[in-house]
Amino acid sequence: MFARSLAQNSGLDFAVFTGGDIAPLGRDAVTELHKLFDWAKTSRKGLLLFVDEADAFLQSRETNRISEDQRNALNAFLFRTGTESNEFMMVYASNQPSQFDEAVM
């Protein structure tokens, strides 16, 4: 509800996913993330991307708990979010932001 309200008040389209949505995608996670950011490029309004439980997806690559597929998805995500953009806005929700990869911060 927060993401929808924020997007509406900002005049943006919005998408919501949880950090736990990425791991089950396996190798397809990278492709799906690129599709999401490609959609942001075509949106006339721009896109607000709300990532709930973001620490489950954006966790440090230095940990042994991250799989190769998750590492690849995180790298793709960082590639697409590494510079300022007028195409999208990111909002992360987490109870454990200390687990975020340094590049996210």
PDB file of N, CA and C in Angstrom:
ATOM      1  N   MET A   1       0.821  -1.188   0.000  1.00  0.00           N
ATOM      2  CA  MET A   1       0.000   0.000   0.000  1.00  0.00           C
ATOM      3  C   MET A   1       0.871   1.261   0.000  1.00  0.00           C
ATOM      4  N   PHE A   2       1.968   1.208   0.732  1.00  0.00           N
ATOM      5  CA  PHE A   2       2.865   2.366   0.775  1.00  0.00           C
ATOM      6  C   PHE A   2       3.429   2.660  -0.606  1.00  0.00           C
ATOM      7  N   ALA A   3       3.899   1.613  -1.297  1.00  0.00           N
ATOM      8  CA  ALA A   3       4.489   1.804  -2.624  1.00  0.00           C
ATOM      9  C   ALA A   3       3.468   2.385  -3.595  1.00  0.00           C
ATOM     10  N   ARG A   4       2.258   1.861  -3.561  1.00  0.00           N
ATOM     11  CA  ARG A   4       1.211   2.367  -4.455  1.00  0.00           C
ATOM     12  C   ARG A   4       0.922   3.837  -4.173  1.00  0.00           C
ATOM     13  N   SER A   5       0.786   4.199  -2.899  1.00  0.00           N
ATOM     14  CA  SER A   5       0.501   5.578  -2.528  1.00  0.00           C
ATOM     15  C   SER A   5       1.646   6.503  -2.911  1.00  0.00           C
ATOM     16  N   LEU A   6       2.872   6.073  -2.650  1.00  0.00           N
ATOM     17  CA  LEU A   6       4.029   6.881  -3.012  1.00  0.00           C
ATOM     18  C   LEU A   6       4.099   7.077  -4.520  1.00  0.00           C
ATOM     19  N   ALA A   7       3.879   6.012  -5.272  1.00  0.00           N
ATOM     20  CA  ALA A   7       3.914   6.101  -6.734  1.00  0.00           C
ATOM     21  C   ALA A   7       2.820   7.028  -7.252  1.00  0.00           C
ATOM     22  N   GLN A   8       1.617   6.881  -6.733  1.00  0.00           N
ATOM     23  CA  GLN A   8       0.517   7.726  -7.195  1.00  0.00           C
ATOM     24  C   GLN A   8       0.788   9.196  -6.893  1.00  0.00           C
ATOM     25  N   ASN A   9       1.307   9.477  -5.696  1.00  0.00           N
ATOM     26  CA  ASN A   9       1.604  10.861  -5.334  1.00  0.00           C
ATOM     27  C   ASN A   9       2.795  11.415  -6.101  1.00  0.00           C
ATOM     28  N   SER A  10       3.628  10.549  -6.607  1.00  0.00           N
ATOM     29  CA  SER A  10       4.792  10.962  -7.403  1.00  0.00           C
ATOM     30  C   SER A  10       4.482  10.967  -8.895  1.00  0.00           C
ATOM     31  N   GLY A  11       3.324  10.424  -9.281  1.00  0.00           N
ATOM     32  CA  GLY A  11       2.956  10.349 -10.691  1.00  0.00           C
ATOM     33  C   GLY A  11       3.693   9.257 -11.449  1.00  0.00           C
ATOM     34  N   LEU A  12       4.142   8.217 -10.755  1.00  0.00           N
ATOM     35  CA  LEU A  12       4.924   7.143 -11.361  1.00  0.00           C
ATOM     36  C   LEU A  12       4.124   5.851 -11.459  1.00  0.00           C
ATOM     37  N   ASP A  13       4.500   5.002 -12.415  1.00  0.00           N
ATOM     38  CA  ASP A  13       4.052   3.612 -12.380  1.00  0.00           C
ATOM     39  C   ASP A  13       4.811   2.943 -11.244  1.00  0.00           C
ATOM     40  N   PHE A  14       4.352   1.766 -10.800  1.00  0.00           N
ATOM     41  CA  PHE A  14       5.101   1.122  -9.734  1.00  0.00           C
ATOM     42  C   PHE A  14       5.121  -0.383  -9.902  1.00  0.00           C
ATOM     43  N   ALA A  15       6.149  -0.962  -9.337  1.00  0.00           N
ATOM     44  CA  ALA A  15       6.297  -2.415  -9.283  1.00  0.00           C
ATOM     45  C   ALA A  15       6.788  -2.749  -7.884  1.00  0.00           C
ATOM     46  N   VAL A  16       6.310  -3.869  -7.365  1.00  0.00           N
ATOM     47  CA  VAL A  16       6.692  -4.315  -6.032  1.00  0.00           C
ATOM     48  C   VAL A  16       7.164  -5.754  -6.126  1.00  0.00           C
ATOM     49  N   PHE A  17       8.290  -6.057  -5.505  1.00  0.00           N
ATOM     50  CA  PHE A  17       8.692  -7.442  -5.339  1.00  0.00           C
ATOM     51  C   PHE A  17       9.426  -7.572  -4.023  1.00  0.00           C
ATOM     52  N   THR A  18       9.571  -8.777  -3.553  1.00  0.00           N
ATOM     53  CA  THR A  18      10.306  -9.014  -2.319  1.00  0.00           C
ATOM     54  C   THR A  18      11.660  -9.606  -2.657  1.00  0.00           C
ATOM     55  N   GLY A  19      12.584  -9.442  -1.750  1.00  0.00           N
ATOM     56  CA  GLY A  19      13.902 -10.025  -1.943  1.00  0.00           C
ATOM     57  C   GLY A  19      13.842 -11.519  -2.147  1.00  0.00           C
ATOM     58  N   GLY A  20      12.882 -12.172  -1.528  1.00  0.00           N
ATOM     59  CA  GLY A  20      12.721 -13.617  -1.656  1.00  0.00           C
ATOM     60  C   GLY A  20      12.167 -14.057  -2.998  1.00  0.00           C
ATOM     61  N   ASP A  21      11.713 -13.129  -3.828  1.00  0.00           N
ATOM     62  CA  ASP A  21      11.201 -13.478  -5.153  1.00  0.00           C
ATOM     63  C   ASP A  21      12.325 -13.802  -6.138  1.00  0.00           C
ATOM     64  N   ILE A  22      13.522 -13.382  -5.846  1.00  0.00           N
ATOM     65  CA  ILE A  22      14.629 -13.516  -6.790  1.00  0.00           C
ATOM     66  C   ILE A  22      15.219 -14.923  -6.808  1.00  0.00           C
ATOM     67  N   ALA A  23      15.515 -15.483  -5.655  1.00  0.00           N
ATOM     68  CA  ALA A  23      16.186 -16.795  -5.586  1.00  0.00           C
ATOM     69  C   ALA A  23      15.433 -17.894  -6.346  1.00  0.00           C
ATOM     70  N   PRO A  24      14.114 -18.005  -6.215  1.00  0.00           N
ATOM     71  CA  PRO A  24      13.422 -19.073  -6.945  1.00  0.00           C
ATOM     72  C   PRO A  24      13.499 -18.946  -8.474  1.00  0.00           C
ATOM     73  N   LEU A  25      13.826 -17.762  -8.966  1.00  0.00           N
ATOM     74  CA  LEU A  25      13.942 -17.576 -10.417  1.00  0.00           C
ATOM     75  C   LEU A  25      15.197 -18.229 -10.975  1.00  0.00           C
ATOM     76  N   GLY A  26      16.177 -18.497 -10.116  1.00  0.00           N
ATOM     77  CA  GLY A  26      17.412 -19.142 -10.551  1.00  0.00           C
ATOM     78  C   GLY A  26      18.093 -18.340 -11.642  1.00  0.00           C
ATOM     79  N   ARG A  27      18.469 -19.015 -12.712  1.00  0.00           N
ATOM     80  CA  ARG A  27      19.165 -18.354 -13.821  1.00  0.00           C
ATOM     81  C   ARG A  27      18.301 -17.334 -14.539  1.00  0.00           C
ATOM     82  N   ASP A  28      16.979 -17.472 -14.432  1.00  0.00           N
ATOM     83  CA  ASP A  28      16.074 -16.536 -15.102  1.00  0.00           C
ATOM     84  C   ASP A  28      16.002 -15.183 -14.396  1.00  0.00           C
ATOM     85  N   ALA A  29      16.551 -15.075 -13.194  1.00  0.00           N
ATOM     86  CA  ALA A  29      16.472 -13.825 -12.433  1.00  0.00           C
ATOM     87  C   ALA A  29      17.094 -12.659 -13.187  1.00  0.00           C
ATOM     88  N   VAL A  30      18.235 -12.884 -13.807  1.00  0.00           N
ATOM     89  CA  VAL A  30      18.916 -11.811 -14.538  1.00  0.00           C
ATOM     90  C   VAL A  30      18.029 -11.314 -15.681  1.00  0.00           C
ATOM     91  N   THR A  31      17.471 -12.231 -16.437  1.00  0.00           N
ATOM     92  CA  THR A  31      16.598 -11.856 -17.554  1.00  0.00           C
ATOM     93  C   THR A  31      15.377 -11.093 -17.059  1.00  0.00           C
ATOM     94  N   GLU A  32      14.771 -11.563 -15.985  1.00  0.00           N
ATOM     95  CA  GLU A  32      13.576 -10.909 -15.455  1.00  0.00           C
ATOM     96  C   GLU A  32      13.894  -9.516 -14.926  1.00  0.00           C
ATOM     97  N   LEU A  33      15.038  -9.349 -14.299  1.00  0.00           N
ATOM     98  CA  LEU A  33      15.426  -8.018 -13.826  1.00  0.00           C
ATOM     99  C   LEU A  33      15.644  -7.067 -14.998  1.00  0.00           C
ATOM    100  N   HIS A  34      16.291  -7.549 -16.045  1.00  0.00           N
ATOM    101  CA  HIS A  34      16.481  -6.695 -17.230  1.00  0.00           C
ATOM    102  C   HIS A  34      15.131  -6.317 -17.842  1.00  0.00           C
ATOM    103  N   LYS A  35      14.181  -7.235 -17.858  1.00  0.00           N
ATOM    104  CA  LYS A  35      12.834  -6.916 -18.365  1.00  0.00           C
ATOM    105  C   LYS A  35      12.194  -5.809 -17.541  1.00  0.00           C
ATOM    106  N   LEU A  36      12.362  -5.864 -16.235  1.00  0.00           N
ATOM    107  CA  LEU A  36      11.795  -4.853 -15.349  1.00  0.00           C
ATOM    108  C   LEU A  36      12.370  -3.474 -15.660  1.00  0.00           C
ATOM    109  N   PHE A  37      13.682  -3.390 -15.814  1.00  0.00           N
ATOM    110  CA  PHE A  37      14.294  -2.100 -16.108  1.00  0.00           C
ATOM    111  C   PHE A  37      14.034  -1.646 -17.538  1.00  0.00           C
ATOM    112  N   ASP A  38      13.849  -2.574 -18.455  1.00  0.00           N
ATOM    113  CA  ASP A  38      13.446  -2.204 -19.812  1.00  0.00           C
ATOM    114  C   ASP A  38      12.048  -1.597 -19.800  1.00  0.00           C
ATOM    115  N   TRP A  39      11.171  -2.157 -18.958  1.00  0.00           N
ATOM    116  CA  TRP A  39       9.827  -1.580 -18.795  1.00  0.00           C
ATOM    117  C   TRP A  39       9.946  -0.154 -18.260  1.00  0.00           C
ATOM    118  N   ALA A  40      10.827   0.061 -17.301  1.00  0.00           N
ATOM    119  CA  ALA A  40      11.016   1.404 -16.749  1.00  0.00           C
ATOM    120  C   ALA A  40      11.417   2.383 -17.843  1.00  0.00           C
ATOM    121  N   LYS A  41      12.241   1.941 -18.782  1.00  0.00           N
ATOM    122  CA  LYS A  41      12.670   2.812 -19.880  1.00  0.00           C
ATOM    123  C   LYS A  41      11.509   3.213 -20.779  1.00  0.00           C
ATOM    124  N   THR A  42      10.526   2.323 -20.928  1.00  0.00           N
ATOM    125  CA  THR A  42       9.422   2.610 -21.842  1.00  0.00           C
ATOM    126  C   THR A  42       8.253   3.307 -21.150  1.00  0.00           C
ATOM    127  N   SER A  43       8.258   3.371 -19.840  1.00  0.00           N
ATOM    128  CA  SER A  43       7.180   4.027 -19.105  1.00  0.00           C
ATOM    129  C   SER A  43       7.251   5.536 -19.313  1.00  0.00           C
ATOM    130  N   ARG A  44       6.163   6.116 -19.731  1.00  0.00           N
ATOM    131  CA  ARG A  44       6.134   7.570 -19.922  1.00  0.00           C
ATOM    132  C   ARG A  44       6.212   8.288 -18.589  1.00  0.00           C
ATOM    133  N   LYS A  45       5.716   7.649 -17.534  1.00  0.00           N
ATOM    134  CA  LYS A  45       5.693   8.269 -16.217  1.00  0.00           C
ATOM    135  C   LYS A  45       6.980   8.065 -15.437  1.00  0.00           C
ATOM    136  N   GLY A  46       7.676   6.993 -15.701  1.00  0.00           N
ATOM    137  CA  GLY A  46       8.781   6.566 -14.851  1.00  0.00           C
ATOM    138  C   GLY A  46       8.266   5.477 -13.920  1.00  0.00           C
ATOM    139  N   LEU A  47       9.147   4.797 -13.250  1.00  0.00           N
ATOM    140  CA  LEU A  47       8.785   3.635 -12.436  1.00  0.00           C
ATOM    141  C   LEU A  47       9.338   3.761 -11.035  1.00  0.00           C
ATOM    142  N   LEU A  48       8.491   3.543 -10.060  1.00  0.00           N
ATOM    143  CA  LEU A  48       8.930   3.398  -8.687  1.00  0.00           C
ATOM    144  C   LEU A  48       9.043   1.901  -8.424  1.00  0.00           C
ATOM    145  N   LEU A  49      10.213   1.451  -8.076  1.00  0.00           N
ATOM    146  CA  LEU A  49      10.450   0.036  -7.805  1.00  0.00           C
ATOM    147  C   LEU A  49      10.636  -0.130  -6.306  1.00  0.00           C
ATOM    148  N   PHE A  50       9.696  -0.811  -5.680  1.00  0.00           N
ATOM    149  CA  PHE A  50       9.713  -1.043  -4.234  1.00  0.00           C
ATOM    150  C   PHE A  50      10.167  -2.471  -3.984  1.00  0.00           C
ATOM    151  N   VAL A  51      11.263  -2.622  -3.252  1.00  0.00           N
ATOM    152  CA  VAL A  51      11.809  -3.942  -2.936  1.00  0.00           C
ATOM    153  C   VAL A  51      11.614  -4.181  -1.445  1.00  0.00           C
ATOM    154  N   ASP A  52      10.641  -5.007  -1.101  1.00  0.00           N
ATOM    155  CA  ASP A  52      10.382  -5.355   0.297  1.00  0.00           C
ATOM    156  C   ASP A  52      11.327  -6.480   0.711  1.00  0.00           C
ATOM    157  N   GLU A  53      11.719  -6.492   1.967  1.00  0.00           N
ATOM    158  CA  GLU A  53      12.694  -7.486   2.451  1.00  0.00           C
ATOM    159  C   GLU A  53      13.920  -7.494   1.545  1.00  0.00           C
ATOM    160  N   ALA A  54      14.387  -6.296   1.225  1.00  0.00           N
ATOM    161  CA  ALA A  54      15.465  -6.121   0.254  1.00  0.00           C
ATOM    162  C   ALA A  54      16.747  -6.832   0.662  1.00  0.00           C
ATOM    163  N   ASP A  55      16.984  -6.989   1.947  1.00  0.00           N
ATOM    164  CA  ASP A  55      18.218  -7.640   2.391  1.00  0.00           C
ATOM    165  C   ASP A  55      18.320  -9.085   1.922  1.00  0.00           C
ATOM    166  N   ALA A  56      17.200  -9.739   1.646  1.00  0.00           N
ATOM    167  CA  ALA A  56      17.226 -11.123   1.162  1.00  0.00           C
ATOM    168  C   ALA A  56      17.805 -11.209  -0.249  1.00  0.00           C
ATOM    169  N   PHE A  57      17.719 -10.125  -0.997  1.00  0.00           N
ATOM    170  CA  PHE A  57      18.214 -10.094  -2.371  1.00  0.00           C
ATOM    171  C   PHE A  57      19.515  -9.311  -2.490  1.00  0.00           C
ATOM    172  N   LEU A  58      19.631  -8.238  -1.762  1.00  0.00           N
ATOM    173  CA  LEU A  58      20.759  -7.328  -1.916  1.00  0.00           C
ATOM    174  C   LEU A  58      21.855  -7.569  -0.890  1.00  0.00           C
ATOM    175  N   GLN A  59      21.944  -8.798  -0.409  1.00  0.00           N
ATOM    176  CA  GLN A  59      22.939  -9.114   0.620  1.00  0.00           C
ATOM    177  C   GLN A  59      24.349  -9.119   0.061  1.00  0.00           C
ATOM    178  N   SER A  60      25.286  -8.971   0.941  1.00  0.00           N
ATOM    179  CA  SER A  60      26.693  -8.870   0.569  1.00  0.00           C
ATOM    180  C   SER A  60      27.149 -10.061  -0.257  1.00  0.00           C
ATOM    181  N   ARG A  61      27.900  -9.761  -1.309  1.00  0.00           N
ATOM    182  CA  ARG A  61      28.469 -10.806  -2.156  1.00  0.00           C
ATOM    183  C   ARG A  61      29.639 -11.502  -1.475  1.00  0.00           C
ATOM    184  N   GLU A  62      30.083 -10.970  -0.358  1.00  0.00           N
ATOM    185  CA  GLU A  62      31.206 -11.562   0.372  1.00  0.00           C
ATOM    186  C   GLU A  62      30.788 -12.730   1.260  1.00  0.00           C
ATOM    187  N   THR A  63      29.516 -12.950   1.413  1.00  0.00           N
ATOM    188  CA  THR A  63      29.037 -14.035   2.258  1.00  0.00           C
ATOM    189  C   THR A  63      29.019 -15.352   1.479  1.00  0.00           C
ATOM    190  N   ASN A  64      29.131 -16.441   2.176  1.00  0.00           N
ATOM    191  CA  ASN A  64      29.065 -17.769   1.555  1.00  0.00           C
ATOM    192  C   ASN A  64      27.629 -18.209   1.308  1.00  0.00           C
ATOM    193  N   ARG A  65      26.670 -17.470   1.834  1.00  0.00           N
ATOM    194  CA  ARG A  65      25.267 -17.866   1.721  1.00  0.00           C
ATOM    195  C   ARG A  65      24.642 -17.495   0.383  1.00  0.00           C
ATOM    196  N   ILE A  66      25.339 -16.778  -0.443  1.00  0.00           N
ATOM    197  CA  ILE A  66      24.767 -16.319  -1.706  1.00  0.00           C
ATOM    198  C   ILE A  66      25.162 -17.279  -2.830  1.00  0.00           C
ATOM    199  N   SER A  67      24.176 -17.717  -3.599  1.00  0.00           N
ATOM    200  CA  SER A  67      24.434 -18.655  -4.696  1.00  0.00           C
ATOM    201  C   SER A  67      24.980 -17.900  -5.911  1.00  0.00           C
ATOM    202  N   GLU A  68      25.489 -18.638  -6.860  1.00  0.00           N
ATOM    203  CA  GLU A  68      26.007 -18.026  -8.093  1.00  0.00           C
ATOM    204  C   GLU A  68      24.889 -17.309  -8.852  1.00  0.00           C
ATOM    205  N   ASP A  69      23.689 -17.911  -8.882  1.00  0.00           N
ATOM    206  CA  ASP A  69      22.555 -17.269  -9.559  1.00  0.00           C
ATOM    207  C   ASP A  69      22.179 -15.967  -8.863  1.00  0.00           C
ATOM    208  N   GLN A  70      22.175 -15.966  -7.521  1.00  0.00           N
ATOM    209  CA  GLN A  70      21.867 -14.747  -6.779  1.00  0.00           C
ATOM    210  C   GLN A  70      22.935 -13.688  -6.992  1.00  0.00           C
ATOM    211  N   ARG A  71      24.181 -14.118  -7.035  1.00  0.00           N
ATOM    212  CA  ARG A  71      25.288 -13.184  -7.278  1.00  0.00           C
ATOM    213  C   ARG A  71      25.130 -12.536  -8.664  1.00  0.00           C
ATOM    214  N   ASN A  72      24.786 -13.335  -9.652  1.00  0.00           N
ATOM    215  CA  ASN A  72      24.584 -12.805 -11.005  1.00  0.00           C
ATOM    216  C   ASN A  72      23.411 -11.834 -11.047  1.00  0.00           C
ATOM    217  N   ALA A  73      22.329 -12.168 -10.352  1.00  0.00           N
ATOM    218  CA  ALA A  73      21.167 -11.275 -10.311  1.00  0.00           C
ATOM    219  C   ALA A  73      21.519  -9.959  -9.626  1.00  0.00           C
ATOM    220  N   LEU A  74      22.254 -10.039  -8.525  1.00  0.00           N
ATOM    221  CA  LEU A  74      22.670  -8.829  -7.816  1.00  0.00           C
ATOM    222  C   LEU A  74      23.574  -7.979  -8.712  1.00  0.00           C
ATOM    223  N   ASN A  75      24.501  -8.600  -9.416  1.00  0.00           N
ATOM    224  CA  ASN A  75      25.374  -7.854 -10.319  1.00  0.00           C
ATOM    225  C   ASN A  75      24.585  -7.177 -11.429  1.00  0.00           C
ATOM    226  N   ALA A  76      23.587  -7.863 -11.984  1.00  0.00           N
ATOM    227  CA  ALA A  76      22.737  -7.264 -13.017  1.00  0.00           C
ATOM    228  C   ALA A  76      21.953  -6.086 -12.447  1.00  0.00           C
ATOM    229  N   PHE A  77      21.431  -6.261 -11.251  1.00  0.00           N
ATOM    230  CA  PHE A  77      20.673  -5.204 -10.578  1.00  0.00           C
ATOM    231  C   PHE A  77      21.564  -3.984 -10.348  1.00  0.00           C
ATOM    232  N   LEU A  78      22.771  -4.209  -9.849  1.00  0.00           N
ATOM    233  CA  LEU A  78      23.696  -3.105  -9.592  1.00  0.00           C
ATOM    234  C   LEU A  78      24.101  -2.409 -10.893  1.00  0.00           C
ATOM    235  N   PHE A  79      24.246  -3.189 -11.950  1.00  0.00           N
ATOM    236  CA  PHE A  79      24.567  -2.609 -13.256  1.00  0.00           C
ATOM    237  C   PHE A  79      23.471  -1.642 -13.700  1.00  0.00           C
ATOM    238  N   ARG A  80      22.213  -2.036 -13.499  1.00  0.00           N
ATOM    239  CA  ARG A  80      21.092  -1.226 -13.965  1.00  0.00           C
ATOM    240  C   ARG A  80      20.781  -0.049 -13.036  1.00  0.00           C
ATOM    241  N   THR A  81      21.263  -0.098 -11.795  1.00  0.00           N
ATOM    242  CA  THR A  81      20.948   0.957 -10.828  1.00  0.00           C
ATOM    243  C   THR A  81      22.177   1.770 -10.433  1.00  0.00           C
ATOM    244  N   GLY A  82      23.294   1.589 -11.110  1.00  0.00           N
ATOM    245  CA  GLY A  82      24.553   2.196 -10.695  1.00  0.00           C
ATOM    246  C   GLY A  82      24.687   3.683 -10.929  1.00  0.00           C
ATOM    247  N   THR A  83      23.803   4.276 -11.703  1.00  0.00           N
ATOM    248  CA  THR A  83      23.870   5.718 -11.956  1.00  0.00           C
ATOM    249  C   THR A  83      22.482   6.322 -11.778  1.00  0.00           C
ATOM    250  N   GLU A  84      22.459   7.636 -11.553  1.00  0.00           N
ATOM    251  CA  GLU A  84      21.170   8.321 -11.433  1.00  0.00           C
ATOM    252  C   GLU A  84      20.373   8.163 -12.708  1.00  0.00           C
ATOM    253  N   SER A  85      19.053   8.123 -12.547  1.00  0.00           N
ATOM    254  CA  SER A  85      18.189   7.949 -13.704  1.00  0.00           C
ATOM    255  C   SER A  85      16.877   8.692 -13.488  1.00  0.00           C
ATOM    256  N   ASN A  86      16.340   9.218 -14.553  1.00  0.00           N
ATOM    257  CA  ASN A  86      14.999   9.811 -14.514  1.00  0.00           C
ATOM    258  C   ASN A  86      13.943   8.771 -14.846  1.00  0.00           C
ATOM    259  N   GLU A  87      14.369   7.539 -15.119  1.00  0.00           N
ATOM    260  CA  GLU A  87      13.453   6.486 -15.541  1.00  0.00           C
ATOM    261  C   GLU A  87      12.846   5.720 -14.372  1.00  0.00           C
ATOM    262  N   PHE A  88      13.533   5.699 -13.230  1.00  0.00           N
ATOM    263  CA  PHE A  88      13.017   4.935 -12.094  1.00  0.00           C
ATOM    264  C   PHE A  88      13.514   5.505 -10.772  1.00  0.00           C
ATOM    265  N   MET A  89      12.803   5.137  -9.712  1.00  0.00           N
ATOM    266  CA  MET A  89      13.176   5.469  -8.347  1.00  0.00           C
ATOM    267  C   MET A  89      13.145   4.166  -7.552  1.00  0.00           C
ATOM    268  N   MET A  90      14.156   3.945  -6.743  1.00  0.00           N
ATOM    269  CA  MET A  90      14.243   2.733  -5.935  1.00  0.00           C
ATOM    270  C   MET A  90      13.833   3.034  -4.504  1.00  0.00           C
ATOM    271  N   VAL A  91      13.069   2.124  -3.899  1.00  0.00           N
ATOM    272  CA  VAL A  91      12.735   2.202  -2.483  1.00  0.00           C
ATOM    273  C   VAL A  91      12.965   0.810  -1.906  1.00  0.00           C
ATOM    274  N   TYR A  92      13.814   0.743  -0.887  1.00  0.00           N
ATOM    275  CA  TYR A  92      14.124  -0.533  -0.234  1.00  0.00           C
ATOM    276  C   TYR A  92      13.519  -0.554   1.158  1.00  0.00           C
ATOM    277  N   ALA A  93      12.943  -1.689   1.523  1.00  0.00           N
ATOM    278  CA  ALA A  93      12.456  -1.901   2.889  1.00  0.00           C
ATOM    279  C   ALA A  93      13.212  -3.088   3.469  1.00  0.00           C
ATOM    280  N   SER A  94      13.731  -2.908   4.674  1.00  0.00           N
ATOM    281  CA  SER A  94      14.525  -3.968   5.288  1.00  0.00           C
ATOM    282  C   SER A  94      14.573  -3.784   6.792  1.00  0.00           C
ATOM    283  N   ASN A  95      14.591  -4.889   7.501  1.00  0.00           N
ATOM    284  CA  ASN A  95      14.826  -4.851   8.942  1.00  0.00           C
ATOM    285  C   ASN A  95      16.308  -5.049   9.252  1.00  0.00           C
ATOM    286  N   GLN A  96      17.091  -5.388   8.221  1.00  0.00           N
ATOM    287  CA  GLN A  96      18.507  -5.689   8.419  1.00  0.00           C
ATOM    288  C   GLN A  96      19.376  -5.024   7.347  1.00  0.00           C
ATOM    289  N   PRO A  97      19.375  -3.706   7.268  1.00  0.00           N
ATOM    290  CA  PRO A  97      20.156  -3.031   6.229  1.00  0.00           C
ATOM    291  C   PRO A  97      21.661  -3.271   6.354  1.00  0.00           C
ATOM    292  N   SER A  98      22.138  -3.712   7.490  1.00  0.00           N
ATOM    293  CA  SER A  98      23.566  -3.996   7.651  1.00  0.00           C
ATOM    294  C   SER A  98      24.008  -5.156   6.774  1.00  0.00           C
ATOM    295  N   GLN A  99      23.067  -5.957   6.273  1.00  0.00           N
ATOM    296  CA  GLN A  99      23.400  -7.089   5.410  1.00  0.00           C
ATOM    297  C   GLN A  99      23.517  -6.706   3.938  1.00  0.00           C
ATOM    298  N   PHE A 100      23.189  -5.453   3.592  1.00  0.00           N
ATOM    299  CA  PHE A 100      23.268  -5.010   2.204  1.00  0.00           C
ATOM    300  C   PHE A 100      24.708  -5.068   1.697  1.00  0.00           C
ATOM    301  N   ASP A 101      24.852  -5.371   0.423  1.00  0.00           N
ATOM    302  CA  ASP A 101      26.143  -5.297  -0.237  1.00  0.00           C
ATOM    303  C   ASP A 101      26.619  -3.841  -0.201  1.00  0.00           C
ATOM    304  N   GLU A 102      27.908  -3.638  -0.079  1.00  0.00           N
ATOM    305  CA  GLU A 102      28.471  -2.289  -0.038  1.00  0.00           C
ATOM    306  C   GLU A 102      28.054  -1.461  -1.248  1.00  0.00           C
ATOM    307  N   ALA A 103      27.952  -2.063  -2.407  1.00  0.00           N
ATOM    308  CA  ALA A 103      27.607  -1.324  -3.622  1.00  0.00           C
ATOM    309  C   ALA A 103      26.178  -0.798  -3.584  1.00  0.00           C
ATOM    310  N   VAL A 104      25.315  -1.421  -2.818  1.00  0.00           N
ATOM    311  CA  VAL A 104      23.935  -0.953  -2.692  1.00  0.00           C
ATOM    312  C   VAL A 104      23.913   0.343  -1.900  1.00  0.00           C
ATOM    313  N   MET A 105      24.744   0.387  -0.887  1.00  0.00           N
ATOM    314  CA  MET A 105      24.773   1.573  -0.019  1.00  0.00           C
ATOM    315  C   MET A 105      25.422   2.734  -0.751  1.00  0.00           C
TER     316      MET A 105
END
